[in-house]
Amino acid sequence: MANTKLIEDAYRNAKEQYAELGVDTDKAIRKLDGVEISLHCWQADDVGGFEAPDSRLDGGGIQATGDYPGKARTIEELRGNIEEVMSLLPGKQRLNLHASYGDFKGRKVDRDEIEIEHFQSWIDWAKKLGIGLDFNPTCFSHPLADAGFTLSSKDPKIRKFWIEHVKRTRKIAAEMGKQLGSPCVNNIWIPDGSKDTPVDRNTHRKILKESLDEIFSEHYPEEYLIDSLEGKLFGLGLESMTVGSHEFYLGYAVRNNKIVCIDTGHYHPTEQPGDKISAMLQFLDGLMLHISRGVHWDSDHVTIFNDDVQLIAQEIVRANALDRVHIGLDYFDASINRIGAYVVGARAVQLALLFALLEPTDELRSFEEAGKDFERLAYLEALKAKPFGAVYDFYCVINNLPTGAEYLKEIENYENDILSTRSNRHSLG
Ligand code: RNT
Ligand code: ZN
């Protein structure tokens, strides 16, 4: 374990430094502790899922690359992985499940047949851990998605199948929210789009709108279910047009009281996802976030403490919107230790939130209002050198967790004891 005294001393010092800026570090820690990060189940097994007979990520314009050993092969393994991840994170998390991760017990259950019974063991597990669940329809990795269109398909048979699937996910999600006493965000993302320039974007979008109208015709209480819509710019093999674009879903959500999911990899590379938060929150009740890291494209690299993530955290905190933004992760890196990938990403988001919570925003705002732009700039730069890391370390220590790079050892031990038994290719240490 870390040298606790060293961390406590550093914290005392940091607390004083921030107090001089008018910032209360204890209060920042308390606020951070109230933020639940929704961990995406799909980093543990490269978006494979547990459908029979054999499931894997297939099509849809997304791809997990790498073959690092230790991927979760069963529900039990995945649950164990998530518990391990949670044991290395301060604060409380949720689990974000995809419909393809149901407890199908080896039976073939098609997407238009899923029921609450296939997710009851997840709910029971979540209840035992005292966590909430979020949910997602799985509209990819399926023969009826192979033609490239699901909810926006011109083929009525295909469209009907996917409408039924998404309807069922809403019903299951509402039941999750009800049983767990925490609203479940059911996030709809579809891969529909085309590789080359289409001539009939309009009809596909019209069909998508009609499909959504039908899906949402069923009403569920909002304390159980929150419907979220995730747009996208492009995907692999879907470079020229995505039916469910940002504008499409923003328009739909505003008109129909839904929330929108901002996936940080789903915009033009020079757009700042953080800038969208205060814009969209003027018109939507809430937002969902898929915090990812695109490298040149929507590559779904592990989230790190970078400018994008900092701006997102700052904009949520500055808009006082922590209770309206559902924060989730979305990446799938199969080239590194998958447990480590979760912990790095979740800690990065926590660190960004803490950094934002330690900002003397009123002071900065008064510079801005007085036209003192140099002062604003210099102050923002000075804040980057303040000891926010000492505050995060202290947050870990009071939760009996390893700080900084120390958790590496824990993850290596878990790899040697558990993950390496899943493959004969691997050994560490
Ligand atoms: C794909 C979307 C979507 C998926 C998950 C697996 O580009 O980001 O959220 O990553 O549904
Ligand atoms: Zn996403």
Coordinates of C-alpha atoms and ligand atoms in Angstrom, one line a residue:
M1 CA 0.0 0.0 0.0
A2 CA 1.0 3.6 -0.5
N3 CA 2.8 5.6 2.1
T4 CA -0.4 6.9 3.6
K5 CA 1.3 9.5 5.7
L6 CA 2.9 11.0 2.6
I7 CA -0.4 11.2 0.8
E8 CA -2.1 12.7 3.8
D9 CA 0.6 15.3 4.1
A10 CA 0.4 16.1 0.4
Y11 CA -3.4 16.4 0.7
R12 CA -3.1 18.8 3.6
N13 CA -0.8 21.0 1.5
A14 CA -3.1 20.7 -1.5
K15 CA -6.1 21.6 0.6
E16 CA -4.4 24.8 1.7
Q17 CA -3.3 25.7 -1.7
Y18 CA -6.8 25.3 -3.1
A19 CA -8.3 27.1 -0.1
E20 CA -6.2 30.1 -1.0
L21 CA -8.1 30.1 -4.4
G22 CA -11.4 29.8 -2.5
V23 CA -11.8 26.1 -3.4
D24 CA -12.9 23.5 -0.8
T25 CA -11.2 20.2 -1.6
D26 CA -13.3 18.2 0.8
K27 CA -16.4 19.4 -0.9
A28 CA -15.0 18.6 -4.3
I29 CA -14.3 15.0 -3.1
R30 CA -17.8 14.7 -1.8
K31 CA -19.3 15.8 -5.1
L32 CA -17.0 13.5 -7.1
D33 CA -18.0 10.6 -4.8
G34 CA -21.6 11.1 -5.8
V35 CA -20.9 10.7 -9.6
E36 CA -21.7 7.2 -10.9
I37 CA -19.7 6.1 -14.0
S38 CA -21.5 3.6 -16.1
L39 CA -18.9 0.9 -17.1
H40 CA -19.5 -0.6 -20.5
C41 CA -19.6 -4.4 -20.3
W42 CA -18.2 -4.8 -23.7
Q43 CA -14.5 -3.9 -23.0
A44 CA -14.2 -7.2 -21.1
D45 CA -14.8 -9.4 -24.2
D46 CA -14.2 -7.2 -27.2
V47 CA -18.0 -6.7 -27.9
G48 CA -18.6 -10.4 -28.2
G49 CA -21.6 -11.0 -26.1
F50 CA -23.0 -14.3 -24.9
E51 CA -25.4 -15.4 -27.5
A52 CA -25.5 -19.0 -28.6
P53 CA -23.9 -20.7 -30.3
D54 CA -20.9 -18.4 -30.8
S55 CA -20.9 -14.7 -30.6
R56 CA -18.5 -12.0 -31.8
L57 CA -18.4 -8.5 -33.0
D58 CA -19.4 -8.6 -36.6
G59 CA -20.0 -5.7 -38.9
G60 CA -21.8 -2.5 -38.0
G61 CA -18.7 -0.3 -38.7
I62 CA -17.1 -0.9 -35.4
Q63 CA -14.1 -3.1 -34.7
A64 CA -12.0 -4.3 -31.8
T65 CA -8.4 -4.9 -32.7
G66 CA -5.8 -7.0 -30.8
D67 CA -5.8 -10.4 -29.2
Y68 CA -4.4 -9.8 -25.8
P69 CA -5.2 -12.9 -23.7
G70 CA -7.7 -13.0 -20.9
K71 CA -10.9 -12.0 -22.6
A72 CA -14.1 -12.9 -20.6
R73 CA -15.7 -16.0 -22.1
T74 CA -18.7 -16.4 -19.8
I75 CA -21.0 -14.3 -17.8
E76 CA -19.3 -15.4 -14.6
E77 CA -15.9 -14.3 -15.9
L78 CA -17.3 -11.0 -17.0
R79 CA -19.0 -10.4 -13.7
G80 CA -15.8 -11.3 -11.9
N81 CA -13.9 -8.8 -14.2
I82 CA -16.3 -6.0 -13.4
E83 CA -16.1 -6.7 -9.7
E84 CA -12.3 -6.6 -9.9
V85 CA -12.5 -3.3 -11.8
M86 CA -14.9 -1.8 -9.3
S87 CA -12.7 -2.9 -6.4
L88 CA -10.0 -0.7 -7.9
L89 CA -12.2 2.4 -8.3
P90 CA -13.2 4.9 -5.6
G91 CA -16.9 5.9 -5.7
K92 CA -19.8 4.0 -7.1
Q93 CA -20.2 2.7 -10.6
R94 CA -23.0 1.2 -12.7
L95 CA -22.9 -1.5 -15.4
N96 CA -23.9 -0.7 -18.9
L97 CA -25.1 -3.9 -20.6
H98 CA -25.7 -4.8 -24.2
A99 CA -28.7 -7.0 -25.1
S100 CA -26.3 -9.5 -26.6
Y101 CA -25.0 -10.2 -23.0
G102 CA -28.1 -11.9 -21.8
D103 CA -28.0 -15.0 -19.7
F104 CA -29.2 -17.3 -22.4
K105 CA -27.9 -20.5 -20.9
G106 CA -26.5 -21.7 -24.2
R107 CA -29.9 -21.6 -25.8
K108 CA -30.5 -19.7 -29.1
V109 CA -32.7 -16.7 -28.3
D110 CA -33.0 -14.4 -31.2
R111 CA -33.0 -10.6 -30.7
D112 CA -36.7 -10.4 -31.2
E113 CA -37.3 -12.9 -28.5
I114 CA -35.4 -11.5 -25.5
E115 CA -37.3 -11.3 -22.2
I116 CA -36.6 -10.1 -18.8
E117 CA -35.9 -13.7 -17.7
H118 CA -32.7 -13.5 -19.7
F119 CA -31.5 -10.5 -17.7
Q120 CA -32.8 -11.4 -14.3
S121 CA -29.5 -12.9 -13.1
W122 CA -27.8 -9.6 -14.1
I123 CA -30.4 -7.7 -12.1
D124 CA -29.9 -10.0 -9.1
W125 CA -26.1 -9.6 -9.4
A126 CA -26.5 -5.8 -9.6
K127 CA -28.8 -5.8 -6.6
K128 CA -26.2 -7.8 -4.6
L129 CA -23.5 -5.3 -5.5
G130 CA -25.9 -2.3 -4.8
I131 CA -25.3 -0.9 -8.3
G132 CA -27.6 0.3 -11.1
L133 CA -27.7 -1.0 -14.7
D134 CA -28.0 0.7 -18.1
F135 CA -28.9 -1.1 -21.2
N136 CA -28.6 -1.1 -25.0
P137 CA -30.3 -2.8 -27.9
T138 CA -27.8 -4.8 -30.0
C139 CA -28.5 -3.9 -33.6
F140 CA -25.3 -5.3 -35.1
S141 CA -23.5 -8.7 -35.2
H142 CA -26.6 -10.3 -36.7
P143 CA -27.5 -11.7 -40.1
L144 CA -30.4 -9.2 -40.3
A145 CA -28.0 -6.3 -39.9
D146 CA -25.7 -7.6 -42.7
A147 CA -27.4 -5.5 -45.4
G148 CA -26.4 -2.4 -43.6
F149 CA -29.8 -1.2 -42.4
T150 CA -31.8 -2.1 -39.4
L151 CA -34.5 0.3 -38.1
S152 CA -34.2 2.3 -41.3
S153 CA -34.3 -0.6 -43.6
K154 CA -36.6 -0.5 -46.6
D155 CA -37.3 -4.1 -46.1
P156 CA -40.4 -4.3 -43.8
K157 CA -39.4 -7.7 -42.5
I158 CA -36.0 -6.5 -41.4
R159 CA -37.4 -3.3 -39.9
K160 CA -40.1 -5.2 -38.0
F161 CA -37.5 -7.5 -36.5
W162 CA -35.4 -4.6 -35.2
I163 CA -38.4 -2.6 -34.0
E164 CA -39.4 -5.7 -31.9
H165 CA -35.9 -6.0 -30.6
V166 CA -35.7 -2.4 -29.4
K167 CA -39.2 -2.5 -28.0
R168 CA -38.1 -5.5 -25.9
T169 CA -35.0 -3.8 -24.7
R170 CA -37.1 -0.8 -23.4
K171 CA -39.3 -3.2 -21.5
I172 CA -36.3 -5.0 -20.0
A173 CA -34.6 -1.7 -19.2
A174 CA -37.7 -0.4 -17.4
E175 CA -37.8 -3.5 -15.4
M176 CA -34.1 -3.2 -14.5
G177 CA -34.8 0.4 -13.4
K178 CA -37.8 -0.7 -11.4
Q179 CA -36.1 -3.6 -9.6
L180 CA -32.9 -1.7 -8.9
G181 CA -34.5 1.6 -7.8
S182 CA -32.4 3.6 -10.3
P183 CA -33.5 4.7 -13.7
C184 CA -32.0 2.6 -16.5
V185 CA -30.7 4.5 -19.5
N186 CA -31.5 2.5 -22.6
N187 CA -29.3 3.8 -25.4
I188 CA -30.2 3.2 -29.0
W189 CA -27.4 3.1 -31.5
I190 CA -27.8 1.6 -34.9
P191 CA -25.2 1.0 -37.6
D192 CA -27.3 2.0 -40.5
G193 CA -25.6 3.8 -43.3
S194 CA -23.7 3.4 -46.5
K195 CA -20.2 3.1 -47.8
D196 CA -20.7 5.1 -50.9
T197 CA -22.7 8.3 -51.6
P198 CA -26.4 7.3 -51.5
V199 CA -29.2 9.0 -53.4
D200 CA -31.9 8.3 -51.0
R201 CA -30.8 9.5 -47.6
N202 CA -34.3 11.0 -47.1
T203 CA -36.3 7.8 -47.2
H204 CA -34.0 6.0 -44.8
R205 CA -34.3 8.9 -42.3
K206 CA -38.1 9.0 -42.8
I207 CA -38.2 5.3 -42.1
L208 CA -36.0 5.6 -39.0
K209 CA -38.3 8.3 -37.6
E210 CA -41.3 6.1 -38.1
S211 CA -39.6 3.1 -36.5
L212 CA -38.7 5.3 -33.5
D213 CA -42.2 6.6 -33.2
E214 CA -43.5 3.1 -33.1
I215 CA -40.9 2.0 -30.6
F216 CA -41.6 4.9 -28.3
S217 CA -45.4 4.5 -28.5
E218 CA -45.2 2.5 -25.4
H219 CA -44.9 4.6 -22.2
Y220 CA -42.7 3.7 -19.2
P221 CA -42.3 5.8 -16.1
E222 CA -39.2 7.9 -16.2
E223 CA -38.0 6.8 -12.8
Y224 CA -37.5 3.4 -14.4
L225 CA -36.5 4.1 -18.0
I226 CA -34.6 6.9 -19.8
D227 CA -34.5 6.6 -23.6
S228 CA -31.3 7.8 -25.2
L229 CA -30.3 8.2 -28.8
E230 CA -26.8 8.0 -30.1
G231 CA -25.8 9.5 -33.4
K232 CA -22.7 9.1 -35.4
L233 CA -20.7 10.6 -38.2
F234 CA -19.4 7.5 -39.9
G235 CA -18.1 4.0 -39.4
L236 CA -15.9 1.4 -41.2
G237 CA -17.6 0.6 -44.4
L238 CA -20.2 3.3 -43.7
E239 CA -18.0 6.3 -44.6
S240 CA -20.4 8.3 -46.7
M241 CA -23.7 8.4 -44.8
T242 CA -25.0 7.5 -41.4
V243 CA -28.8 7.5 -41.2
G244 CA -28.8 8.2 -37.4
S245 CA -26.7 11.4 -37.6
H246 CA -26.3 13.9 -34.8
E247 CA -28.8 16.3 -36.3
F248 CA -31.3 13.5 -36.8
Y249 CA -31.3 12.4 -33.2
L250 CA -31.0 15.9 -31.7
G251 CA -34.1 16.9 -33.7
Y252 CA -35.9 13.7 -32.7
A253 CA -35.0 14.1 -29.0
V254 CA -36.0 17.7 -28.8
R255 CA -39.4 17.0 -30.3
N256 CA -40.0 13.8 -28.4
N257 CA -38.4 14.5 -25.0
K258 CA -35.7 11.9 -25.3
I259 CA -32.1 12.3 -24.3
V260 CA -29.1 12.2 -26.6
C261 CA -25.8 10.3 -26.2
I262 CA -22.7 12.1 -27.0
D263 CA -20.0 9.6 -28.0
T264 CA -16.8 11.5 -28.1
G265 CA -15.6 9.6 -31.1
H266 CA -18.6 10.3 -33.2
Y267 CA -17.9 13.8 -34.6
H268 CA -15.6 15.5 -36.9
P269 CA -12.1 15.2 -35.3
T270 CA -11.8 19.0 -34.8
E271 CA -15.2 19.3 -33.1
Q272 CA -15.1 19.6 -29.3
P273 CA -17.7 17.3 -27.7
G274 CA -17.5 19.3 -24.5
D275 CA -18.8 22.3 -26.3
K276 CA -22.0 20.5 -27.1
I277 CA -23.1 20.0 -23.5
S278 CA -24.3 23.5 -22.6
A279 CA -25.8 23.8 -26.1
M280 CA -27.9 20.6 -25.9
L281 CA -28.8 21.0 -22.3
Q282 CA -30.8 24.1 -23.1
F283 CA -33.2 21.9 -25.0
L284 CA -32.9 18.4 -23.5
D285 CA -33.7 17.1 -20.0
G286 CA -30.4 15.2 -20.0
L287 CA -27.5 13.7 -21.8
M288 CA -25.8 10.4 -21.9
L289 CA -22.0 10.3 -22.5
H290 CA -19.9 7.6 -24.1
I291 CA -16.5 8.8 -23.2
S292 CA -14.0 7.3 -25.6
R293 CA -10.8 8.3 -27.3
G294 CA -10.7 8.5 -31.0
V295 CA -7.3 8.4 -32.6
H296 CA -7.7 10.0 -36.1
W297 CA -11.1 8.3 -36.2
D298 CA -13.7 6.6 -34.0
S299 CA -11.0 4.1 -33.0
D300 CA -12.4 3.5 -29.5
H301 CA -9.0 3.7 -27.7
V302 CA -9.0 3.7 -23.9
T303 CA -10.1 7.0 -22.4
I304 CA -7.4 9.1 -20.9
F305 CA -7.1 12.5 -19.1
N306 CA -6.8 14.6 -22.3
D307 CA -8.2 18.0 -23.3
D308 CA -11.4 16.5 -24.7
V309 CA -12.2 14.8 -21.4
Q310 CA -11.2 17.8 -19.3
L311 CA -13.5 20.1 -21.3
I312 CA -16.4 17.7 -21.0
A313 CA -15.9 17.5 -17.2
Q314 CA -15.5 21.3 -16.9
E315 CA -18.6 22.0 -19.0
I316 CA -20.7 19.6 -16.9
V317 CA -19.5 21.1 -13.6
R318 CA -19.7 24.7 -14.8
A319 CA -23.2 24.2 -16.0
N320 CA -24.0 22.6 -12.6
A321 CA -25.4 19.6 -14.6
L322 CA -23.9 16.6 -12.8
D323 CA -27.4 15.4 -12.1
R324 CA -28.5 15.6 -15.7
V325 CA -25.6 14.0 -17.4
H326 CA -25.3 10.2 -17.4
I327 CA -21.6 9.5 -17.7
G328 CA -20.6 6.3 -19.4
L329 CA -17.5 4.9 -21.1
D330 CA -17.3 3.3 -24.6
Y331 CA -14.1 1.8 -25.9
F332 CA -12.9 -1.6 -26.8
D333 CA -9.2 -2.2 -26.9
A334 CA -8.3 -5.8 -27.2
S335 CA -4.6 -5.2 -27.4
I336 CA -4.0 -4.6 -23.7
N337 CA -5.0 -6.0 -20.3
R338 CA -8.8 -5.4 -20.4
I339 CA -9.2 -4.9 -16.7
G340 CA -6.4 -2.3 -16.8
A341 CA -8.2 -0.6 -19.7
Y342 CA -11.3 -0.1 -17.6
V343 CA -9.5 1.2 -14.6
V344 CA -7.4 3.7 -16.6
G345 CA -10.5 5.0 -18.4
A346 CA -12.7 5.3 -15.4
R347 CA -9.9 6.9 -13.3
A348 CA -9.2 9.4 -16.1
V349 CA -12.9 10.5 -16.1
Q350 CA -12.8 10.8 -12.3
L351 CA -9.6 12.8 -12.4
A352 CA -11.1 15.1 -15.0
L353 CA -14.2 15.6 -12.9
L354 CA -12.1 16.3 -9.9
F355 CA -10.0 18.8 -11.8
A356 CA -13.2 20.6 -12.9
L357 CA -14.6 20.5 -9.3
L358 CA -11.4 22.1 -8.1
E359 CA -11.8 25.1 -10.4
P360 CA -12.5 28.5 -8.9
T361 CA -15.1 29.1 -11.6
D362 CA -16.6 32.3 -10.1
E363 CA -13.2 34.0 -10.1
L364 CA -12.6 32.9 -13.7
R365 CA -16.0 34.2 -14.7
S366 CA -15.4 37.6 -13.2
F367 CA -12.2 37.9 -15.3
E368 CA -14.2 37.0 -18.3
E369 CA -17.0 39.5 -17.5
A370 CA -14.4 42.2 -16.9
G371 CA -12.8 41.5 -20.3
K372 CA -9.6 40.4 -18.6
D373 CA -8.8 37.7 -21.1
F374 CA -5.1 37.4 -20.3
E375 CA -5.9 36.9 -16.7
R376 CA -8.4 34.2 -17.5
L377 CA -5.9 32.4 -19.7
A378 CA -3.1 32.7 -17.2
Y379 CA -5.3 31.5 -14.4
L380 CA -6.5 28.5 -16.4
E381 CA -2.9 27.6 -17.1
A382 CA -1.9 28.1 -13.5
L383 CA -4.6 25.6 -12.4
K384 CA -3.0 22.9 -14.5
A385 CA 0.0 23.0 -12.2
K386 CA -2.0 22.8 -9.0
P387 CA -1.9 19.5 -6.9
F388 CA -5.2 18.0 -8.0
G389 CA -3.4 14.6 -8.2
A390 CA -2.7 14.8 -4.5
V391 CA -6.5 15.3 -3.9
Y392 CA -7.3 12.2 -6.1
D393 CA -4.7 10.2 -4.3
F394 CA -6.2 11.1 -1.0
Y395 CA -9.7 10.2 -2.3
C396 CA -8.2 6.7 -3.1
V397 CA -6.5 6.3 0.3
I398 CA -9.7 7.1 2.3
N399 CA -11.3 4.4 0.2
N400 CA -8.5 2.0 1.0
L401 CA -7.5 1.9 -2.6
P402 CA -4.1 1.9 -4.3
T403 CA -3.0 5.3 -5.6
G404 CA -1.4 6.4 -8.8
A405 CA 0.5 3.7 -10.6
E406 CA 0.3 1.3 -7.6
Y407 CA -2.8 -0.4 -8.9
L408 CA -0.8 -1.9 -11.7
K409 CA 0.5 -4.5 -9.2
E410 CA -3.1 -5.5 -8.3
I411 CA -4.0 -5.8 -12.0
E412 CA -0.9 -7.9 -12.7
N413 CA -1.7 -10.2 -9.8
Y414 CA -5.3 -10.6 -11.1
E415 CA -3.8 -11.3 -14.6
N416 CA -1.5 -14.0 -13.2
D417 CA -4.1 -15.6 -11.0
I418 CA -7.2 -15.3 -13.1
L419 CA -6.9 -14.0 -16.6
S420 CA -3.9 -16.1 -17.6
T421 CA -5.8 -19.2 -16.9
R422 CA -8.1 -18.3 -19.8
S423 CA -5.4 -18.7 -22.4
N424 CA -2.2 -20.8 -22.7
R425 CA -0.5 -18.1 -24.6
H426 CA 0.1 -15.9 -21.7
S427 CA 2.2 -15.5 -18.5
L428 CA 3.4 -12.5 -16.6
G429 CA 6.0 -11.9 -14.0
Ligands
RNT1 C1 -20.7 2.5 -32.0 C2 -21.3 3.2 -30.8 C3 -21.9 2.3 -29.8 C4 -21.1 1.0 -29.6 C5 -21.7 0.1 -28.5 C6 -21.0 -1.2 -28.5 O1 -20.0 3.4 -32.8 O2 -20.4 4.0 -30.2 O3 -22.2 2.9 -28.6 O4 -19.8 1.3 -29.3 O5 -23.0 0.0 -28.6
ZN2 ZN -20.9 4.8 -28.3

